[in-house]
Short mmCIF file of C-alpha atoms and ligand atoms in Angstrom, two decimals:
data_model
loop_
_atom_site.label_atom_id
_atom_site.label_comp_id
_atom_site.label_asym_id
_atom_site.label_seq_id
_atom_site.Cartn_x
_atom_site.Cartn_y
_atom_site.Cartn_z
CA MET A 1157 82.45 -66.53 41.96
CA VAL A 1158 84.50 -69.99 40.49
CA GLU A 1159 85.51 -69.44 37.30
CA LYS A 1160 86.83 -72.21 34.79
CA ASN A 1161 90.20 -71.33 34.19
CA GLU A 1162 90.24 -72.28 38.76
CA LEU A 1163 88.57 -75.54 38.15
CA SER A 1164 91.78 -76.36 35.46
CA GLU A 1165 94.40 -75.38 37.74
CA LEU A 1166 92.67 -77.65 41.08
CA LYS A 1167 92.55 -80.60 37.78
CA ALA A 1168 96.56 -79.57 37.17
CA GLU A 1169 97.58 -79.74 40.64
CA LEU A 1170 95.30 -83.07 41.38
CA LYS A 1171 97.82 -84.39 37.94
CA SER A 1172 100.88 -83.23 39.40
CA ILE A 1173 100.02 -84.77 43.12
CA ASN A 1174 99.38 -88.39 41.19
CA LEU A 1175 102.49 -88.82 39.60
CA GLU A 1176 103.98 -86.99 42.44
CA ALA A 1177 102.67 -90.47 44.49
CA ALA A 1178 103.61 -93.33 41.71
CA LYS A 1179 107.10 -92.02 42.94
CA ILE A 1180 106.16 -94.25 46.33
CA ARG A 1181 107.90 -97.00 45.23
CA GLU A 1182 111.34 -95.38 44.51
CA LEU A 1183 111.26 -94.76 48.55
CA PRO A 1184 112.39 -96.70 51.31
CA VAL A 1185 109.73 -99.48 52.67
CA GLU A 1186 109.57 -98.12 55.33
CA GLU A 1187 108.92 -94.33 54.55
CA ARG A 1188 106.71 -94.87 52.31
CA ALA A 1189 103.88 -95.37 55.10
CA ASP A 1190 104.51 -91.74 55.83
CA PHE A 1191 104.85 -90.12 52.40
CA GLY A 1192 101.66 -92.07 51.46
CA LYS A 1193 99.53 -90.25 54.47
CA LYS A 1194 100.35 -87.02 53.70
CA ILE A 1195 100.43 -87.62 49.65
CA ASN A 1196 96.62 -88.62 50.85
CA ALA A 1197 95.37 -86.33 52.61
CA ARG A 1198 96.87 -83.58 49.39
CA ARG A 1199 94.31 -85.37 47.35
CA GLN A 1200 91.42 -85.72 49.65
CA ASP A 1201 92.23 -82.11 49.65
CA ILE A 1202 92.15 -81.19 45.45
CA LEU A 1203 89.04 -83.64 45.47
CA SER A 1204 86.85 -82.34 47.06
CA LYS A 1205 88.35 -78.80 45.83
CA ILE A 1206 87.48 -80.07 43.17
CA ALA A 1207 84.02 -81.41 43.51
CA GLU A 1208 83.06 -77.73 44.95
CA ALA A 1209 84.22 -76.25 42.85
CA GLU A 1210 82.12 -77.86 39.63
CA LYS A 1211 78.93 -77.79 41.72
CA ALA A 1212 79.48 -73.94 42.07
CA LEU A 1213 80.21 -73.91 37.64
CA LEU A 1214 76.39 -75.93 37.87
CA ASP A 1215 75.29 -73.87 40.61
CA VAL A 1216 75.62 -70.24 38.45
CA GLU A 1217 74.36 -71.78 35.54
CA VAL A 1218 71.28 -73.47 36.27
CA GLU A 1219 70.92 -69.67 39.00
CA ALA A 1220 71.09 -68.07 34.71
CA LEU A 1221 69.49 -70.48 33.05
CA ASP A 1222 66.61 -71.03 36.32
CA VAL A 1223 63.47 -70.81 33.01
CA THR A 1224 61.12 -72.94 35.91
CA ALA A 1225 60.97 -69.24 37.95
CA TRP A 1226 60.54 -67.45 34.38
CA SER A 1227 56.55 -65.92 34.90
CA GLY A 1228 56.82 -63.00 32.01
CA VAL A 1229 59.19 -60.09 31.93
CA ASN A 1230 60.60 -59.94 35.68
CA GLU A 1231 63.64 -57.90 36.62
CA SER A 1232 66.36 -60.49 36.55
CA LEU A 1233 65.76 -60.89 33.22
CA PRO A 1234 66.06 -57.70 30.21
CA GLU A 1235 62.62 -56.18 29.53
CA PHE A 1236 62.67 -57.55 25.72
CA TYR A 1237 61.71 -61.14 26.28
CA PRO A 1238 58.11 -61.78 24.89
CA ALA A 1239 55.60 -63.98 27.83
CA GLU A 1240 54.20 -65.62 24.56
CA LEU A 1241 53.45 -68.48 25.76
CA GLY A 1242 52.72 -70.29 22.30
CA SER A 1243 50.03 -71.76 20.18
CA LYS A 1244 48.91 -74.04 17.07
CA HIS A 1245 49.31 -72.20 14.02
CA PRO A 1246 45.32 -71.69 13.53
CA LEU A 1247 45.32 -73.27 9.53
CA MET A 1248 47.15 -76.87 11.85
CA THR A 1249 44.29 -75.95 13.46
CA GLU A 1250 41.28 -75.77 11.65
CA LEU A 1251 42.99 -78.69 9.20
CA ASP A 1252 42.83 -81.09 12.60
CA ARG A 1253 39.01 -79.98 12.32
CA VAL A 1254 38.23 -80.97 8.47
CA ILE A 1255 40.60 -83.61 8.70
CA GLU A 1256 38.54 -84.98 11.22
CA ILE A 1257 35.26 -84.65 9.00
CA TYR A 1258 36.47 -86.55 6.87
CA GLU A 1259 37.90 -89.47 9.26
CA LEU A 1260 34.53 -89.82 10.81
CA MET A 1261 32.92 -90.35 7.26
CA GLY A 1262 35.77 -93.31 6.58
CA PHE A 1263 38.44 -91.96 5.40
CA ASP A 1264 41.93 -92.84 5.14
CA VAL A 1265 44.45 -89.67 5.46
CA VAL A 1266 48.10 -89.58 3.78
CA GLU A 1267 50.11 -86.94 4.34
CA SER A 1268 51.36 -84.45 1.31
CA ARG A 1269 54.86 -84.22 0.68
CA GLN A 1270 56.57 -80.89 -0.01
CA LEU A 1271 58.86 -81.98 -3.03
CA ASP A 1272 58.03 -83.50 -6.27
CA ASP A 1273 58.55 -84.15 -9.55
CA GLU A 1274 57.12 -84.04 -12.84
CA PHE A 1275 55.82 -87.48 -13.80
CA HIS A 1276 53.24 -86.87 -10.14
CA MET A 1277 52.63 -83.11 -10.97
CA PHE A 1278 52.15 -84.25 -14.78
CA ASP A 1279 52.84 -87.28 -16.38
CA SER A 1280 50.36 -89.34 -13.85
CA LEU A 1281 47.04 -87.20 -13.79
CA ASN A 1282 47.08 -86.81 -17.90
CA PHE A 1283 48.29 -83.48 -18.87
CA PRO A 1284 49.75 -84.41 -21.84
CA LYS A 1285 53.36 -83.53 -22.48
CA GLU A 1286 53.96 -79.32 -23.58
CA HIS A 1287 50.09 -79.63 -23.08
CA PRO A 1288 49.63 -75.76 -22.22
CA ALA A 1289 47.03 -77.00 -19.58
CA ARG A 1290 50.40 -77.54 -17.41
CA ASP A 1291 51.18 -73.95 -17.84
CA GLY A 1292 48.60 -72.93 -15.56
CA TYR A 1293 50.05 -74.27 -12.98
CA ASP A 1294 52.19 -72.44 -12.00
CA THR A 1295 54.85 -74.13 -10.82
CA PHE A 1296 58.59 -73.07 -8.87
CA ARG A 1297 61.57 -75.79 -9.88
CA THR A 1298 63.93 -76.56 -8.37
CA GLU A 1299 67.20 -76.88 -10.55
CA GLU A 1300 67.06 -80.02 -10.41
CA GLY A 1301 64.00 -80.60 -12.04
CA LEU A 1302 61.55 -81.27 -8.65
CA ILE A 1303 58.78 -79.46 -8.15
CA PRO A 1304 57.14 -78.08 -5.09
CA PRO A 1305 53.82 -79.26 -5.70
CA ALA A 1306 51.09 -77.24 -6.82
CA HIS A 1307 48.53 -79.07 -5.53
CA THR A 1308 47.80 -82.46 -3.71
CA SER A 1309 46.40 -83.71 -6.77
CA THR A 1310 50.26 -84.58 -6.92
CA MET A 1311 49.41 -88.02 -4.36
CA GLN A 1312 46.50 -89.06 -6.50
CA HIS A 1313 48.41 -91.75 -8.63
CA ARG A 1314 50.43 -92.73 -5.20
CA VAL A 1315 46.96 -93.47 -2.97
CA LEU A 1316 46.00 -94.98 -5.76
CA LYS A 1317 48.31 -97.69 -6.13
CA GLN A 1318 49.56 -97.58 -2.19
CA PHE A 1319 45.38 -98.70 -1.60
CA LYS A 1320 44.74 -101.01 -4.45
CA LYS A 1321 44.69 -103.93 -2.24
CA ASN A 1322 41.33 -102.70 -1.11
CA LEU A 1323 39.54 -103.25 -4.76
CA ASP A 1324 40.52 -106.24 -4.16
CA ASN A 1325 39.56 -107.22 -0.56
CA GLY A 1326 36.33 -105.33 -1.66
CA GLN A 1327 35.82 -102.42 -0.51
CA ALA A 1328 36.03 -99.00 -1.77
CA ILE A 1329 39.80 -96.44 -1.80
CA ALA A 1330 38.91 -93.75 0.32
CA VAL A 1331 41.55 -91.27 1.15
CA VAL A 1332 42.17 -87.40 1.89
CA VAL A 1333 45.49 -86.00 1.42
CA PRO A 1334 45.51 -83.09 2.75
CA GLY A 1335 48.99 -80.70 1.85
CA ARG A 1336 51.12 -77.50 1.69
CA VAL A 1337 51.64 -75.85 -1.78
CA PHE A 1338 53.37 -73.42 -4.05
CA ARG A 1339 52.77 -71.59 -6.99
CA ASN A 1340 54.65 -69.14 -8.09
CA GLU A 1341 52.09 -66.35 -9.23
CA ASP A 1342 51.87 -62.85 -8.10
CA VAL A 1343 51.07 -62.48 -3.97
CA ASP A 1344 47.48 -60.23 -3.14
CA ALA A 1345 44.94 -60.53 -1.07
CA THR A 1346 43.25 -63.76 -2.70
CA HIS A 1347 46.51 -65.53 -3.94
CA GLU A 1348 50.16 -66.92 -1.65
CA HIS A 1349 53.10 -68.80 -2.99
CA THR A 1350 52.32 -70.77 0.18
CA PHE A 1351 48.60 -72.47 0.67
CA TYR A 1352 46.92 -76.12 1.88
CA GLN A 1353 44.78 -78.26 0.07
CA CYS A 1354 42.53 -80.89 0.92
CA GLU A 1355 42.81 -83.99 -1.54
CA GLY A 1356 40.04 -86.52 -1.92
CA VAL A 1357 40.51 -89.32 -3.95
CA TYR A 1358 36.94 -92.61 -4.16
CA VAL A 1359 37.02 -94.92 -6.37
CA SER A 1360 34.64 -98.53 -5.98
CA GLU A 1361 33.12 -100.48 -9.08
CA ASP A 1362 29.76 -98.91 -8.73
CA CYS A 1363 30.45 -95.39 -7.15
CA ASN A 1364 28.47 -92.30 -9.02
CA MET A 1365 29.02 -88.52 -9.37
CA GLY A 1366 26.00 -87.60 -7.39
CA GLN A 1367 28.24 -89.81 -4.50
CA MET A 1368 31.05 -86.86 -3.99
CA LEU A 1369 28.24 -84.17 -4.31
CA GLY A 1370 26.65 -86.18 -1.34
CA ILE A 1371 29.70 -86.20 1.00
CA LEU A 1372 31.23 -82.36 -0.23
CA ARG A 1373 28.22 -81.08 0.72
CA GLU A 1374 28.44 -83.13 3.91
CA PHE A 1375 31.73 -82.15 4.50
CA PHE A 1376 30.65 -78.08 4.07
CA GLU A 1377 27.73 -78.62 6.23
CA LYS A 1378 29.84 -79.95 8.98
CA TYR A 1379 32.83 -77.75 8.84
CA TYR A 1380 30.57 -74.30 8.47
CA GLU A 1381 27.98 -75.96 11.12
CA GLN A 1382 24.89 -75.30 9.27
CA LYS A 1383 22.24 -76.79 6.12
CA LEU A 1384 24.21 -75.15 3.26
CA ASN A 1385 22.82 -74.43 -0.64
CA ILE A 1386 25.52 -75.00 -3.31
CA ARG A 1387 25.74 -76.04 -6.52
CA THR A 1388 27.67 -76.78 -9.80
CA GLN A 1389 29.65 -75.69 -12.93
CA PRO A 1390 32.01 -77.15 -15.90
CA GLY A 1391 35.35 -76.95 -14.95
CA TYR A 1392 38.56 -78.32 -16.63
CA PHE A 1393 40.93 -80.33 -15.29
CA PRO A 1394 43.31 -82.73 -17.42
CA PHE A 1395 42.40 -85.85 -14.51
CA THR A 1396 38.80 -85.69 -14.69
CA GLU A 1397 36.24 -86.21 -17.14
CA PRO A 1398 33.12 -84.73 -16.62
CA SER A 1399 34.83 -81.47 -14.39
CA LEU A 1400 32.86 -80.25 -12.09
CA GLU A 1401 33.35 -76.79 -9.81
CA PHE A 1402 32.23 -76.58 -6.67
CA MET A 1403 29.99 -73.25 -5.25
CA ILE A 1404 28.36 -72.76 -1.71
CA GLU A 1405 25.68 -69.66 -0.88
CA LYS A 1406 28.05 -68.13 1.13
CA PRO A 1407 25.86 -68.45 4.49
CA LYS A 1408 24.06 -65.11 6.12
CA SER A 1409 25.76 -65.51 9.26
CA LEU A 1410 28.88 -65.21 8.23
CA GLY A 1411 27.35 -62.06 6.03
CA GLY A 1412 26.58 -63.62 1.87
CA LYS A 1413 23.52 -62.49 0.88
CA LYS A 1414 21.42 -64.75 -1.32
CA GLY A 1415 22.61 -65.69 -4.17
CA ASP A 1416 25.91 -65.03 -2.91
CA TYR A 1417 27.42 -68.11 -4.21
CA LEU A 1418 31.43 -69.12 -3.46
CA GLU A 1419 34.02 -71.34 -5.21
CA MET A 1420 35.27 -73.82 -2.75
CA LEU A 1421 36.98 -76.97 -5.26
CA GLY A 1422 37.53 -78.59 -7.95
CA CYS A 1423 36.53 -81.88 -8.52
CA GLY A 1424 35.13 -84.71 -10.86
CA MET A 1425 35.34 -88.65 -11.83
CA ILE A 1426 38.75 -89.65 -11.63
CA HIS A 1427 39.97 -90.37 -15.95
CA PRO A 1428 40.53 -93.61 -16.86
CA ASN A 1429 43.82 -92.89 -17.97
CA VAL A 1430 44.63 -91.81 -14.36
CA LEU A 1431 43.16 -95.16 -13.21
CA LYS A 1432 44.90 -96.79 -15.89
CA MET A 1433 48.42 -95.66 -14.66
CA ALA A 1434 47.98 -96.72 -11.73
CA GLY A 1435 47.04 -100.50 -12.42
CA ILE A 1436 43.53 -100.24 -11.79
CA ASP A 1437 41.42 -101.10 -14.68
CA PRO A 1438 38.79 -98.46 -15.30
CA SER A 1439 36.54 -100.90 -17.29
CA LYS A 1440 36.02 -102.43 -13.89
CA TYR A 1441 36.47 -99.65 -11.18
CA HIS A 1442 35.33 -95.87 -11.16
CA GLY A 1443 35.89 -93.14 -8.73
CA PHE A 1444 35.82 -88.83 -7.75
CA ALA A 1445 38.31 -87.00 -6.85
CA TRP A 1446 38.19 -83.33 -5.40
CA GLY A 1447 40.58 -80.48 -4.31
CA GLY A 1448 40.75 -77.73 -2.44
CA GLY A 1449 41.97 -75.22 -0.25
CA ILE A 1450 41.81 -75.04 3.13
CA ASP A 1451 43.33 -70.71 3.64
CA ARG A 1452 40.37 -70.53 1.71
CA LEU A 1453 37.93 -72.01 3.46
CA VAL A 1454 38.68 -70.97 7.08
CA MET A 1455 38.98 -67.65 5.81
CA LEU A 1456 35.40 -67.40 5.23
CA ARG A 1457 34.53 -69.23 8.70
CA TYR A 1458 36.66 -66.67 10.48
CA GLY A 1459 35.48 -63.89 7.74
CA LEU A 1460 39.03 -62.91 7.40
CA ASN A 1461 39.63 -61.09 4.13
CA ASP A 1462 43.89 -61.14 3.02
CA VAL A 1463 44.88 -64.65 2.95
CA ARG A 1464 48.91 -63.32 3.36
CA HIS A 1465 47.83 -62.80 6.75
CA PHE A 1466 48.18 -67.02 7.34
CA GLU A 1467 52.01 -67.01 6.03
CA SER A 1468 53.28 -63.55 7.27
CA GLY A 1469 53.89 -64.42 10.75
CA ASN A 1470 52.55 -61.39 12.27
CA LEU A 1471 52.22 -62.49 15.56
CA ASN A 1472 49.21 -59.90 16.27
CA PHE A 1473 46.87 -61.66 13.81
CA LEU A 1474 47.80 -65.07 14.94
CA ARG A 1475 46.71 -63.86 18.78
CA GLU A 1476 43.57 -63.39 17.40
CA PHE A 1477 43.19 -66.90 17.14
N1 DAH B 217 43.85 -79.60 -7.88
C1 DAH B 217 43.09 -79.11 -8.81
C2 DAH B 217 43.71 -77.62 -8.83
O1 DAH B 217 44.61 -77.47 -7.80
C3 DAH B 217 41.98 -78.67 -8.15
C4 DAH B 217 40.88 -80.50 -8.41
C5 DAH B 217 40.17 -80.79 -9.61
C6 DAH B 217 41.57 -81.91 -7.49
C7 DAH B 217 39.79 -81.60 -9.62
C8 DAH B 217 40.79 -82.62 -8.21
C9 DAH B 217 39.99 -82.84 -8.96
O2 DAH B 217 41.25 -84.34 -7.39
O3 DAH B 217 39.53 -84.36 -9.68
O4 DAH B 217 43.19 -76.60 -9.48
#
């Protein structure tokens, strides 16, 4: 087997041959031809040895890393190499389905971000300064005072500004924002510090709450592939007025009984202050918005009873999908 230092010895030899060759000028003219022939032969010999050595080194590495021949555990590889193909995380697969449903309904999609600020988390959403409602979101904070978003509503202000031109062109703003959110709360079977939400924002001259409920019903019926009973109850969010909690009756096929209602998301008519802050005239335009957890949606669909599975990295759980 060729060693790396064998190669460097050969290269050193080539260098000294080259130095020797340069002396040809100091020789009497009649000796030069013979000298040149000899030294050239030595050079060629070293060059081909170097080429061979380099090839041998390469072959060794290719042999050790022959991933193309690797189909599962075989004798030439240590036994602890897992024969894992890898796959998309179930939440990402489901999120794709969610987005597809909204896209078919005509919504644009904007991705949320994983680090945001006080203005987008609270001020732009009409949370009064120092108001206790701010505590309700159990936000993490970085040393610099930045906030990993506790809900996808942090994107509302940006989306309203970005799509305001739709209104000038006589079109509605219709955007959904999927994203990862973070809350500093005690973790249990129904609470995670990290989870996913999807926000929806709709603004036009004449939209109303009935349309919002129609859109939400349509979404849930498409996602669960069946007709559903829905219900709302009053809620409170500083960024909507009125605010509602949207519920669906847990379908029989998913183990539900009659009257078994589950809260799926928060929603409401966008507060005039939120529109105003984004430069939209609330006396001319109205809007509705909603936001709900993806994890919860998926748990119901697959009958999962512990939200902590999703962030656990537990391969046995992931392999079930
Ligand atoms: N952001 C709220 C939460 O995480 C949910 C929500 C409520 C979003 C009302 C909305 C809304 O857009 O209009 O608790």
